[in-house]
XYZ file of N, CA and C in Angstrom:
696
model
N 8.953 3.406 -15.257
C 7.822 4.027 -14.609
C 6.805 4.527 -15.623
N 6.871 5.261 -16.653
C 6.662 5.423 -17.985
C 5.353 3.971 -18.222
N 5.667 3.397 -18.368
C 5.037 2.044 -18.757
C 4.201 1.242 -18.039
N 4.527 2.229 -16.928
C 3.512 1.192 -15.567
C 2.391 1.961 -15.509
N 1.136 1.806 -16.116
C 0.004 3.193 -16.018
C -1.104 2.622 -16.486
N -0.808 0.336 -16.433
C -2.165 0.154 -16.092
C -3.320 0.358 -15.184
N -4.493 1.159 -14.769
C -5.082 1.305 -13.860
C -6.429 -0.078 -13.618
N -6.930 -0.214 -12.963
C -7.461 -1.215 -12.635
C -9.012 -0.246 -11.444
N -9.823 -0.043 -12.079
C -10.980 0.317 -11.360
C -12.206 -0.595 -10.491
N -12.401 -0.849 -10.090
C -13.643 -1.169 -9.188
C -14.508 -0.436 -8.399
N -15.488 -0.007 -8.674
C -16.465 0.816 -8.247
C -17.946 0.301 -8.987
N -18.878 0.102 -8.341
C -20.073 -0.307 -8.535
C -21.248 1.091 -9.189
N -20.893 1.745 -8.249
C -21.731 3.187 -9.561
C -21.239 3.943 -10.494
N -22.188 3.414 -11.781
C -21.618 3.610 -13.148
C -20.924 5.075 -13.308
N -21.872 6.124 -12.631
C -21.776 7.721 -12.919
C -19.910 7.597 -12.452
N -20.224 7.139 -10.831
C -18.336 7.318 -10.221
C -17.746 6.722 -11.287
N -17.439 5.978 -11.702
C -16.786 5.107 -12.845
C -16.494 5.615 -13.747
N -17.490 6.034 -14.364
C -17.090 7.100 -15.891
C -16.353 8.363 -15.312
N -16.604 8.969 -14.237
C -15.853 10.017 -13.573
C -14.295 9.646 -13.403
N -14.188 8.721 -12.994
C -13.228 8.209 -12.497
C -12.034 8.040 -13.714
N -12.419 7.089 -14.648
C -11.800 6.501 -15.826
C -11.859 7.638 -17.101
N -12.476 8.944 -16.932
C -12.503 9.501 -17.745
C -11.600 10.458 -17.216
N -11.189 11.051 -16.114
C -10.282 11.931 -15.194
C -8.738 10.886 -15.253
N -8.815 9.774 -14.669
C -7.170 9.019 -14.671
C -7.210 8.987 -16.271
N -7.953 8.423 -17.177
C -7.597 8.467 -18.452
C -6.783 9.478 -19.248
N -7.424 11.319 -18.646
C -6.986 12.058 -19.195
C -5.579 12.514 -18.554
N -4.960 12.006 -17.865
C -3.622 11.996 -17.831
C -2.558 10.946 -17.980
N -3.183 10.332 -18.964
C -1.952 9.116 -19.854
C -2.261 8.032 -19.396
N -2.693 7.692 -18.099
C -2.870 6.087 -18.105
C -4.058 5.424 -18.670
N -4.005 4.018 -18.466
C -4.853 2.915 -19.639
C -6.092 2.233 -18.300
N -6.949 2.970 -18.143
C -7.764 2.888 -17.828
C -8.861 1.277 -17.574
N -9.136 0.776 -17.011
C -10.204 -0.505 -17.271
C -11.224 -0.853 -15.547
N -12.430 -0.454 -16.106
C -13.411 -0.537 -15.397
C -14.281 -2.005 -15.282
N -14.097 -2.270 -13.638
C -15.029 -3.627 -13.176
C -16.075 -2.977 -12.497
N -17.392 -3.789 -11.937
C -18.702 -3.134 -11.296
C -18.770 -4.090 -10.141
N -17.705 -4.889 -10.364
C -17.988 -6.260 -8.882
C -16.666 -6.497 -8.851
N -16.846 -7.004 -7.225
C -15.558 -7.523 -6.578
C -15.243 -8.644 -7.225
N -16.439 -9.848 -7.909
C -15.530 -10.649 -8.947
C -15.248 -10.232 -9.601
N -16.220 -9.609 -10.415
C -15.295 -9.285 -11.566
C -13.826 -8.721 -12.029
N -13.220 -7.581 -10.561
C -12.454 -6.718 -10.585
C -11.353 -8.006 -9.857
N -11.332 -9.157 -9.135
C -10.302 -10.022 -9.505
C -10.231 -10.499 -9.724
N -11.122 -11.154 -11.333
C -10.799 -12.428 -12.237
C -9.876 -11.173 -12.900
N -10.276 -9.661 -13.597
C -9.738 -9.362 -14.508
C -8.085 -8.734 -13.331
N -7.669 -8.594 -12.485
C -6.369 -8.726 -12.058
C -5.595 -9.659 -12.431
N -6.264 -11.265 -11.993
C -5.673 -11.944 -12.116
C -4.816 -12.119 -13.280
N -6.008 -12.225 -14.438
C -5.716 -11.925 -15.768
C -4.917 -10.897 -16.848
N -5.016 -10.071 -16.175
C -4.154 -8.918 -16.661
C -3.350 -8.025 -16.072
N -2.925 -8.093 -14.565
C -2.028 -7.547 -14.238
C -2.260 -6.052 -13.553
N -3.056 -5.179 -13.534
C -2.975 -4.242 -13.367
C -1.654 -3.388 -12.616
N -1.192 -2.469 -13.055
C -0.454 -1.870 -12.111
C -0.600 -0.879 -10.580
N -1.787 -1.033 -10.681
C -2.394 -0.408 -9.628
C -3.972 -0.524 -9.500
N -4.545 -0.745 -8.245
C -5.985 -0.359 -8.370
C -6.636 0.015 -7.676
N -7.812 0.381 -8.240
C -8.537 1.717 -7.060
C -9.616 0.721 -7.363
N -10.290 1.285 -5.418
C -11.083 -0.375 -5.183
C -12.287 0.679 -3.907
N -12.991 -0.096 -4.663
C -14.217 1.233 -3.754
C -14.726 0.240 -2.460
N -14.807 0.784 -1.541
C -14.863 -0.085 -0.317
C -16.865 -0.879 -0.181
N -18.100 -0.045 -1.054
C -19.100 -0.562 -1.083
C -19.002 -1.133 -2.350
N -19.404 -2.853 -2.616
C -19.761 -3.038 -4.087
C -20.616 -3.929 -3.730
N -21.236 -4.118 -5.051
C -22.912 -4.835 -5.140
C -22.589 -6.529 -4.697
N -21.437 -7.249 -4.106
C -21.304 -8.594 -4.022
C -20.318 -8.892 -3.029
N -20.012 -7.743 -1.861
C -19.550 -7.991 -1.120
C -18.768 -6.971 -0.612
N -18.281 -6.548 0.436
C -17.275 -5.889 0.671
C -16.041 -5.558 -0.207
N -15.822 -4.516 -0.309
C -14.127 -3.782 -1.078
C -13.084 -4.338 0.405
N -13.082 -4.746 1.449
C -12.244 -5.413 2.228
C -12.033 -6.538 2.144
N -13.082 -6.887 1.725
C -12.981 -8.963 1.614
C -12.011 -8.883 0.183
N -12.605 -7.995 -0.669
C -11.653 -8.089 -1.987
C -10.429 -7.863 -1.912
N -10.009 -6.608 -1.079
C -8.648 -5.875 -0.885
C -7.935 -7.416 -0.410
N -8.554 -8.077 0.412
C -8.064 -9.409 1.478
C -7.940 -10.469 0.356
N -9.103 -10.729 -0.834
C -8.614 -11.673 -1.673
C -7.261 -11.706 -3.107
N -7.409 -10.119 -3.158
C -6.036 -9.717 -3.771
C -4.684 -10.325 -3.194
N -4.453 -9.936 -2.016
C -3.769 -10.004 -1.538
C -3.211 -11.858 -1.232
N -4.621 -12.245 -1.019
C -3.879 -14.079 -0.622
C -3.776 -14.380 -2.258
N -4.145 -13.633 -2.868
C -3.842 -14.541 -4.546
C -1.837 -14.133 -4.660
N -1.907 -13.021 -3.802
C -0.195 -13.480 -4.311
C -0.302 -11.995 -4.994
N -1.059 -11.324 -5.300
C -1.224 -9.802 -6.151
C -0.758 -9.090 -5.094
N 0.330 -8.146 -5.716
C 1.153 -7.379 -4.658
C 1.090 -5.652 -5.373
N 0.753 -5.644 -5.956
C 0.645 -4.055 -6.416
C -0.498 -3.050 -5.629
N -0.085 -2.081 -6.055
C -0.604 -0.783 -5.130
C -1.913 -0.949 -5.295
N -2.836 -0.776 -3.794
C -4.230 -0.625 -3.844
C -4.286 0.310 -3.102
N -5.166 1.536 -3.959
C -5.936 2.578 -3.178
C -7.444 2.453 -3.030
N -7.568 2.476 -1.780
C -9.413 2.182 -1.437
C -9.751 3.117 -1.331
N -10.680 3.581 -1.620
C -12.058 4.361 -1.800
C -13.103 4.398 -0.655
N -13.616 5.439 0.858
C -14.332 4.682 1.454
C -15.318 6.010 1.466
N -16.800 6.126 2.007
C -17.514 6.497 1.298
C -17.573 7.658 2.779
N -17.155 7.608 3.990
C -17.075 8.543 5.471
C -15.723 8.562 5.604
N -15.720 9.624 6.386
C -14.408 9.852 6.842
C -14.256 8.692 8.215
N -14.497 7.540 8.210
C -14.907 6.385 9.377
C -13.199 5.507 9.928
N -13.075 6.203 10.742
C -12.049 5.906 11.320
C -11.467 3.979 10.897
N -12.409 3.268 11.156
C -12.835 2.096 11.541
C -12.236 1.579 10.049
N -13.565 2.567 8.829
C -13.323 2.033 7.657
C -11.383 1.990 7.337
N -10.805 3.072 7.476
C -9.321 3.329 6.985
C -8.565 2.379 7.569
N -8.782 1.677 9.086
C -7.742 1.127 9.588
C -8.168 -0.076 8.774
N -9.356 -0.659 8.874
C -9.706 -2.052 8.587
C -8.847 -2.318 7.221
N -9.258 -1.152 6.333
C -8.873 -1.290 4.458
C -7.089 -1.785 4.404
N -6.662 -0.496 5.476
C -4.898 -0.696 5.861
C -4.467 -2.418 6.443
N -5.325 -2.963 6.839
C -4.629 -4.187 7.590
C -5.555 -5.274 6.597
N -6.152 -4.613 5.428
C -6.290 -6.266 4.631
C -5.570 -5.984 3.974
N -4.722 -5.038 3.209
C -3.528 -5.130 2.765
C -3.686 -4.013 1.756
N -4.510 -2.801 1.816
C -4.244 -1.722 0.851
C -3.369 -0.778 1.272
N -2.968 -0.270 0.203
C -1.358 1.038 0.737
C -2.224 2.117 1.211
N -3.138 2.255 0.620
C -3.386 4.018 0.572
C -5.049 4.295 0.619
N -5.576 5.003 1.527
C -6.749 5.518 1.035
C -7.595 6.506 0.370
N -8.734 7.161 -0.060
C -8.754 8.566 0.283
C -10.619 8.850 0.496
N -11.105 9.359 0.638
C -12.508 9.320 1.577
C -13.324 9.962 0.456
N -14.383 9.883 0.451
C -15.543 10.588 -0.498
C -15.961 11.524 0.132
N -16.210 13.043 -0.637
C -16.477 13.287 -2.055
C -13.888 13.316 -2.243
N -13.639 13.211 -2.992
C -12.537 13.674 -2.881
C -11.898 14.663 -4.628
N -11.153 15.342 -4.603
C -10.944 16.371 -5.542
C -9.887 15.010 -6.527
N -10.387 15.126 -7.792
C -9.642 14.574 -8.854
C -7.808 14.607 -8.659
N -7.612 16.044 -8.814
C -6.473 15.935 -8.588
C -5.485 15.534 -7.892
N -5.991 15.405 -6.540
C -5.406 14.957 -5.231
C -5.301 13.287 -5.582
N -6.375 12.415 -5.940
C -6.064 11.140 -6.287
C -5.601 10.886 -7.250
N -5.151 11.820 -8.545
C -4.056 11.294 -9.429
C -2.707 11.848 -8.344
N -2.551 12.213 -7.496
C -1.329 13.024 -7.161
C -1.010 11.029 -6.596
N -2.191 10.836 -6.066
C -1.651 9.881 -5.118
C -1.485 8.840 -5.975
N -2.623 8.050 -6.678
C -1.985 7.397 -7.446
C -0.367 7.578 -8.580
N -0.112 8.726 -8.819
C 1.203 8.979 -9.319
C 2.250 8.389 -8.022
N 2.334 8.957 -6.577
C 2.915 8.713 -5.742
C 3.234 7.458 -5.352
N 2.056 6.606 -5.856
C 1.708 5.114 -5.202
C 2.983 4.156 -6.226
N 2.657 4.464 -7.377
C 3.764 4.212 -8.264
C 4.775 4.288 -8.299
N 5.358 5.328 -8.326
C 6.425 5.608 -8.420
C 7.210 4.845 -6.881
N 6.629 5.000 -5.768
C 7.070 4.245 -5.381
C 7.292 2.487 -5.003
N 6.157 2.231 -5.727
C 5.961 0.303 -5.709
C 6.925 0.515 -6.804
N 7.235 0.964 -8.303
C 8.020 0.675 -9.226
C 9.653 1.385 -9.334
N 9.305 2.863 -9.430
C 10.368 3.436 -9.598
C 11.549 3.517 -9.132
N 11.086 3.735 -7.297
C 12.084 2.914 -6.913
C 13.031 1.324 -7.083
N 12.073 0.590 -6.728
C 12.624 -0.504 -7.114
C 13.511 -0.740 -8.455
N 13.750 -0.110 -9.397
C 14.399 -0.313 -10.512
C 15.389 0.260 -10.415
N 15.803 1.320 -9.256
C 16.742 2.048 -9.190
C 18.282 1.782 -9.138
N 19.785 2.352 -9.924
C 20.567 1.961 -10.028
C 21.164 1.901 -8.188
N 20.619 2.463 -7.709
C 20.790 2.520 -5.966
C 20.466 1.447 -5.644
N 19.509 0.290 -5.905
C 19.160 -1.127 -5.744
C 20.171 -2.190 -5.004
N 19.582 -2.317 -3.618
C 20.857 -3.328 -3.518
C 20.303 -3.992 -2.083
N 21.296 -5.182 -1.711
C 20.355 -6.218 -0.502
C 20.728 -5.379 0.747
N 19.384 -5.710 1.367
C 19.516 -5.134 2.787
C 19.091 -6.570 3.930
N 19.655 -6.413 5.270
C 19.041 -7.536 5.971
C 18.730 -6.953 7.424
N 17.612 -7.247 7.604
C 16.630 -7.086 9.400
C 16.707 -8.517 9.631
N 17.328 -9.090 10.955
C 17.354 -9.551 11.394
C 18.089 -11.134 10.645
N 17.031 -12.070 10.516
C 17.543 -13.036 9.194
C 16.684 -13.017 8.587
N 15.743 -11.700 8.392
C 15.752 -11.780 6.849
C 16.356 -10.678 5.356
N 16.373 -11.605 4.489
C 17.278 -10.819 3.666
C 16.133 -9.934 2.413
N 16.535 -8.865 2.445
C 15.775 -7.773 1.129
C 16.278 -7.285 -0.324
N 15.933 -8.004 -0.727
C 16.513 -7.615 -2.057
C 15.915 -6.642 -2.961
N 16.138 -5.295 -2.867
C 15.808 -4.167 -3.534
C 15.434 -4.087 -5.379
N 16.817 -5.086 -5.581
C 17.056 -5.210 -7.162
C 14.943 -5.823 -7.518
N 14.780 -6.551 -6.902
C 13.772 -7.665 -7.135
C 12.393 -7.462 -6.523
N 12.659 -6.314 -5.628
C 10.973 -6.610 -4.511
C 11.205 -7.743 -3.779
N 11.825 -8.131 -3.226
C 11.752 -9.339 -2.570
C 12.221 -9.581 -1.083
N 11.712 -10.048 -0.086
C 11.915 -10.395 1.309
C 11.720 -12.177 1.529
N 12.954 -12.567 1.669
C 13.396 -14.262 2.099
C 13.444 -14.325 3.335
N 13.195 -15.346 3.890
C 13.642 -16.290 5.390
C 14.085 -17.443 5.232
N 15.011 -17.448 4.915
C 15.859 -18.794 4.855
C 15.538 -18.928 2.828
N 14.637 -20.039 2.827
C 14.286 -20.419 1.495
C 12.762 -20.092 1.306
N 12.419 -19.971 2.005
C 10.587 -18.911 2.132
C 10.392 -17.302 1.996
N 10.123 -16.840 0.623
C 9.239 -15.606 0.252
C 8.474 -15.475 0.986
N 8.459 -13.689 1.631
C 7.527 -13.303 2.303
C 6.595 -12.157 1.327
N 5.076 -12.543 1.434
C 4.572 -11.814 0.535
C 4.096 -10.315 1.059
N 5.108 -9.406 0.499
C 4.486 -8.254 1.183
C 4.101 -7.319 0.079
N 3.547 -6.363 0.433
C 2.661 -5.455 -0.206
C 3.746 -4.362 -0.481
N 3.463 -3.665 -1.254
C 4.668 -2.512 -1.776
C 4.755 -1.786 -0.605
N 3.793 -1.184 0.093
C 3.906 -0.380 1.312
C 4.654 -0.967 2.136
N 4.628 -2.096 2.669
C 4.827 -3.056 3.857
C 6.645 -3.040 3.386
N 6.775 -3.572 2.257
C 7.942 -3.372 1.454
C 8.926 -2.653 1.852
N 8.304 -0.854 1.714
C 9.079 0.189 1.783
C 9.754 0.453 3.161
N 8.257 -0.034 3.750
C 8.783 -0.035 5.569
C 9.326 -0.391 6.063
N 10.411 -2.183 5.337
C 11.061 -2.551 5.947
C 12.280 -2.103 5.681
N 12.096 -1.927 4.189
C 13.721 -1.503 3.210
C 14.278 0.217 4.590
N 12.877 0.978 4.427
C 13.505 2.318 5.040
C 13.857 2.097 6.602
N 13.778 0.925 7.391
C 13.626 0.514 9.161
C 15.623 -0.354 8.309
N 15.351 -0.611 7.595
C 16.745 -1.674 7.452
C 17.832 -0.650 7.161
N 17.321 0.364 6.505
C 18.290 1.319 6.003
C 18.674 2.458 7.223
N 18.459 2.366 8.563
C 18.710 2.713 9.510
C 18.027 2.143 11.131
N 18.978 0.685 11.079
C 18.735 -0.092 12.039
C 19.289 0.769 13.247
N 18.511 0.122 14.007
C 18.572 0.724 15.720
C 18.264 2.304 15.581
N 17.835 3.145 14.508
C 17.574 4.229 14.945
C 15.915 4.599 15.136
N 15.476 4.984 16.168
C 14.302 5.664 16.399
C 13.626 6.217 15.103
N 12.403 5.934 14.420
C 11.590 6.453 13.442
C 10.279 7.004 13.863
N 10.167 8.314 13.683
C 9.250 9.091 14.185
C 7.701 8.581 13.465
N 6.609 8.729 13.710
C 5.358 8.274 12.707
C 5.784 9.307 11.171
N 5.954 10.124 11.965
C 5.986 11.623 10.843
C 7.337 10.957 9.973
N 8.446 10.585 10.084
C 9.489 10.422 9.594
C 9.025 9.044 8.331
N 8.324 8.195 9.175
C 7.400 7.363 8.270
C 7.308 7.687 7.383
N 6.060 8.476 7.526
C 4.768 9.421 6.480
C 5.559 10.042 5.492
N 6.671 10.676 5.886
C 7.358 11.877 4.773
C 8.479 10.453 3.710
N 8.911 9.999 4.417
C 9.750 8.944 3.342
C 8.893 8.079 3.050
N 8.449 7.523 3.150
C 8.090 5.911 3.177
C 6.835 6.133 1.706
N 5.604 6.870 2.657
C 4.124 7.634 2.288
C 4.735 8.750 0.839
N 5.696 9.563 1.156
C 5.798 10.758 0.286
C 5.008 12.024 0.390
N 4.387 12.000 2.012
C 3.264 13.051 2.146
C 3.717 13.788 3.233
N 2.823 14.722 3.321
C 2.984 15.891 4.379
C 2.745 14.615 5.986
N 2.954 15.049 6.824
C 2.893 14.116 7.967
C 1.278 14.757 8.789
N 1.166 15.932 7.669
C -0.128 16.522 8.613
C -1.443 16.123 7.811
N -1.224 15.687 6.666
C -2.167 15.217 5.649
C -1.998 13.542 5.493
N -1.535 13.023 6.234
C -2.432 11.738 6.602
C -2.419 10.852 8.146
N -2.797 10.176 8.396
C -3.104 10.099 9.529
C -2.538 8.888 10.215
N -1.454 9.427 11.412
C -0.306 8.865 11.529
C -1.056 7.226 12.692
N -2.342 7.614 13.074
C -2.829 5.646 13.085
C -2.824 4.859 12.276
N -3.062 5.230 10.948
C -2.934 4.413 9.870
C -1.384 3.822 9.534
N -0.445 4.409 9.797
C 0.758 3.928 9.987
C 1.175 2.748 11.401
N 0.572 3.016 12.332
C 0.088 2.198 12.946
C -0.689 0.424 12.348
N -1.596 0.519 11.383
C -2.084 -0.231 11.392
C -1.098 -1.135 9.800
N 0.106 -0.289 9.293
C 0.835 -0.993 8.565
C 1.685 -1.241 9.468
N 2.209 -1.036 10.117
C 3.013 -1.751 11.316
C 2.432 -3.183 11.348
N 1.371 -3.057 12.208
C 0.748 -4.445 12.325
C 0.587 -5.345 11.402
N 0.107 -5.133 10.282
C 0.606 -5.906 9.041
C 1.814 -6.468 8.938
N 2.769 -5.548 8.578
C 3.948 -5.962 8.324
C 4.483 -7.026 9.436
N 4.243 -6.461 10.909
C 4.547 -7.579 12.026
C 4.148 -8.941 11.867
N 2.656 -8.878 11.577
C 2.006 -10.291 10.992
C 2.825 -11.334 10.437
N 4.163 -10.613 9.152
C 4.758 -11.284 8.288
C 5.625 -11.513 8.622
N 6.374 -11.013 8.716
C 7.786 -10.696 9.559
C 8.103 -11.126 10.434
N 7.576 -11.530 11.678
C 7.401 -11.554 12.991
C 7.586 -13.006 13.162
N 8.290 -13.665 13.715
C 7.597 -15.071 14.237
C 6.456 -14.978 15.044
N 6.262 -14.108 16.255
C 5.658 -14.039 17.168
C 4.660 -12.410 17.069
N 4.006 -12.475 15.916
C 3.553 -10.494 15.904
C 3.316 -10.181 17.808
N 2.653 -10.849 18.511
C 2.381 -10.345 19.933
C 3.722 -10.239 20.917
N 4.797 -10.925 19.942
C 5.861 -10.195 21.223
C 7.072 -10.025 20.186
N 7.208 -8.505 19.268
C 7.432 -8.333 18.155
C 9.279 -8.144 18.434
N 10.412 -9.115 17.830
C 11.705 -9.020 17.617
C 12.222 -8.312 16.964
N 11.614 -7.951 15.523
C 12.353 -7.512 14.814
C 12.052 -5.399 14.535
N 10.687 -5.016 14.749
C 10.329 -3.838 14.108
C 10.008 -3.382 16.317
N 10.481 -3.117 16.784
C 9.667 -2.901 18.281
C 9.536 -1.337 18.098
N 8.077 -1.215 18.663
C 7.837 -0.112 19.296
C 8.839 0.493 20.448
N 8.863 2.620 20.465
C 9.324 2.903 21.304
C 8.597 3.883 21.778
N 8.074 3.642 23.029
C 6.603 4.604 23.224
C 7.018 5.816 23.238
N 5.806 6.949 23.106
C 6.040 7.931 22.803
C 6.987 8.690 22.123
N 7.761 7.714 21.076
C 8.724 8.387 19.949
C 8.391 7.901 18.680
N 8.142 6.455 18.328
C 7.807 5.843 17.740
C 8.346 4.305 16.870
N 8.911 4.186 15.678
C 9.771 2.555 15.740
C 11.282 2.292 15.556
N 11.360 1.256 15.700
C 13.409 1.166 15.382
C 13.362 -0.132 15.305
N 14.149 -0.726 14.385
C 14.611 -2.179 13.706
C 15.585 -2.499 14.714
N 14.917 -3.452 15.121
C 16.332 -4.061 16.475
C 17.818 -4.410 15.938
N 18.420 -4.566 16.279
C 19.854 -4.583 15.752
C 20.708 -6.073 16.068
């Protein structure tokens, strides 16, 4: 975990940028600033980032179309978006092209290293853990040691979030999962400090993948007014 503290910036105004990279800088991680949505995924591609913060306005297109082209390149590491209102619309949309985490403008420094620390530790730390071991929903199989979700001989590409959701739904099949029960394991947050639609809209994601059928869902089903359980 130690070692994972490449950051990966995208934000189009210079002032946010230097704010930005000069604040994550000063708490140990390795900092690297893009001003465009190309630019910010030729240099992913290229170098890996361990995480990146991705501002939802940039000068060449949407921070969603990007969050969306990360994601079909096969790039699976933590994205926190950046959106500029508290816009309902904006958070769900960012959540279902495939970012983990958001947080809204103006927002306090500290609170987004808290999260980016959080975001980590759980896409990496966990995963390396001597606790590491296979889990299976339905037929498909999870391999903890690796990050990895199979169907038969087909990788499913999921996002670290999407990830966690299935490992923590597998790690107590058939039991009822509250949104809040979500939020506190899965998220690592208070259940009152983020906003339990947005868990909602990683559901739907994850169904997307998972799912043969996302519109008539087998494996993750809703239980109204309580919330989800891994069919058994």
């Amino acid at each position: 975990m130690d070692q994972m503290n490449r950051i990966l910036v995208i934000e189009d105004d210079p002032a946010v940028a230097r704010s930005l990279t000069e604040g994550i800088g000063r708490e140990g991680f390795d900092v690297h600033w893009e001003a465009t949505g190309a630019g910010g995924v030729a240099w992913a591609r290229g170098h890996g980032p361990h995480l990146i913060v991705l501002d939802v306005r940039l000068p060449d297109g949407s921070g969603f179309d990007v969050c969306k082209q990360l994601r079909n390149l096969g790039l699976r590491q933590p994205i926190l978006m950046l959106t500029v209102q508290s816009d309902e619309l904006d958070k769900v949309l960012g959540l279902e092209m495939g970012a983990d985490d958001y947080m809204t403008k103006p927002y306090r420094l500290r609170e987004l290293i808290a999260r980016i620390r959080s975001l980590l530790r759980r896409a990496y730390g966990e995963l390396s853990s001597a606790e590491s071991d296979v889990l299976y929903a339905a037929d498909l199989v999870i391999d903890r040691t690796r990050g990895a979700v199979t169907r038969g001989e087909r990788s499913l590409n999921l996002t670290p979030t999407e990830f966690r959701l299935l490992v923590f739904f597998a790690q107590h099949p058939g039991q009822v999962l509250s949104r809040a029960q979500l939020i506190e394991h899965v998220w690592g947050y208070d259940a009152e400090l983020y906003d339990e639609k947005s868990v909602n809209a990683h559901i739907r994601r994850l169904r997307e993948k998972i799912e043969r059928d996302p519109s008539d869902p087998q494996i993750v089903l809703t239980v109204t007014g309580l919330g989800y359980r891994l069919a058994t």
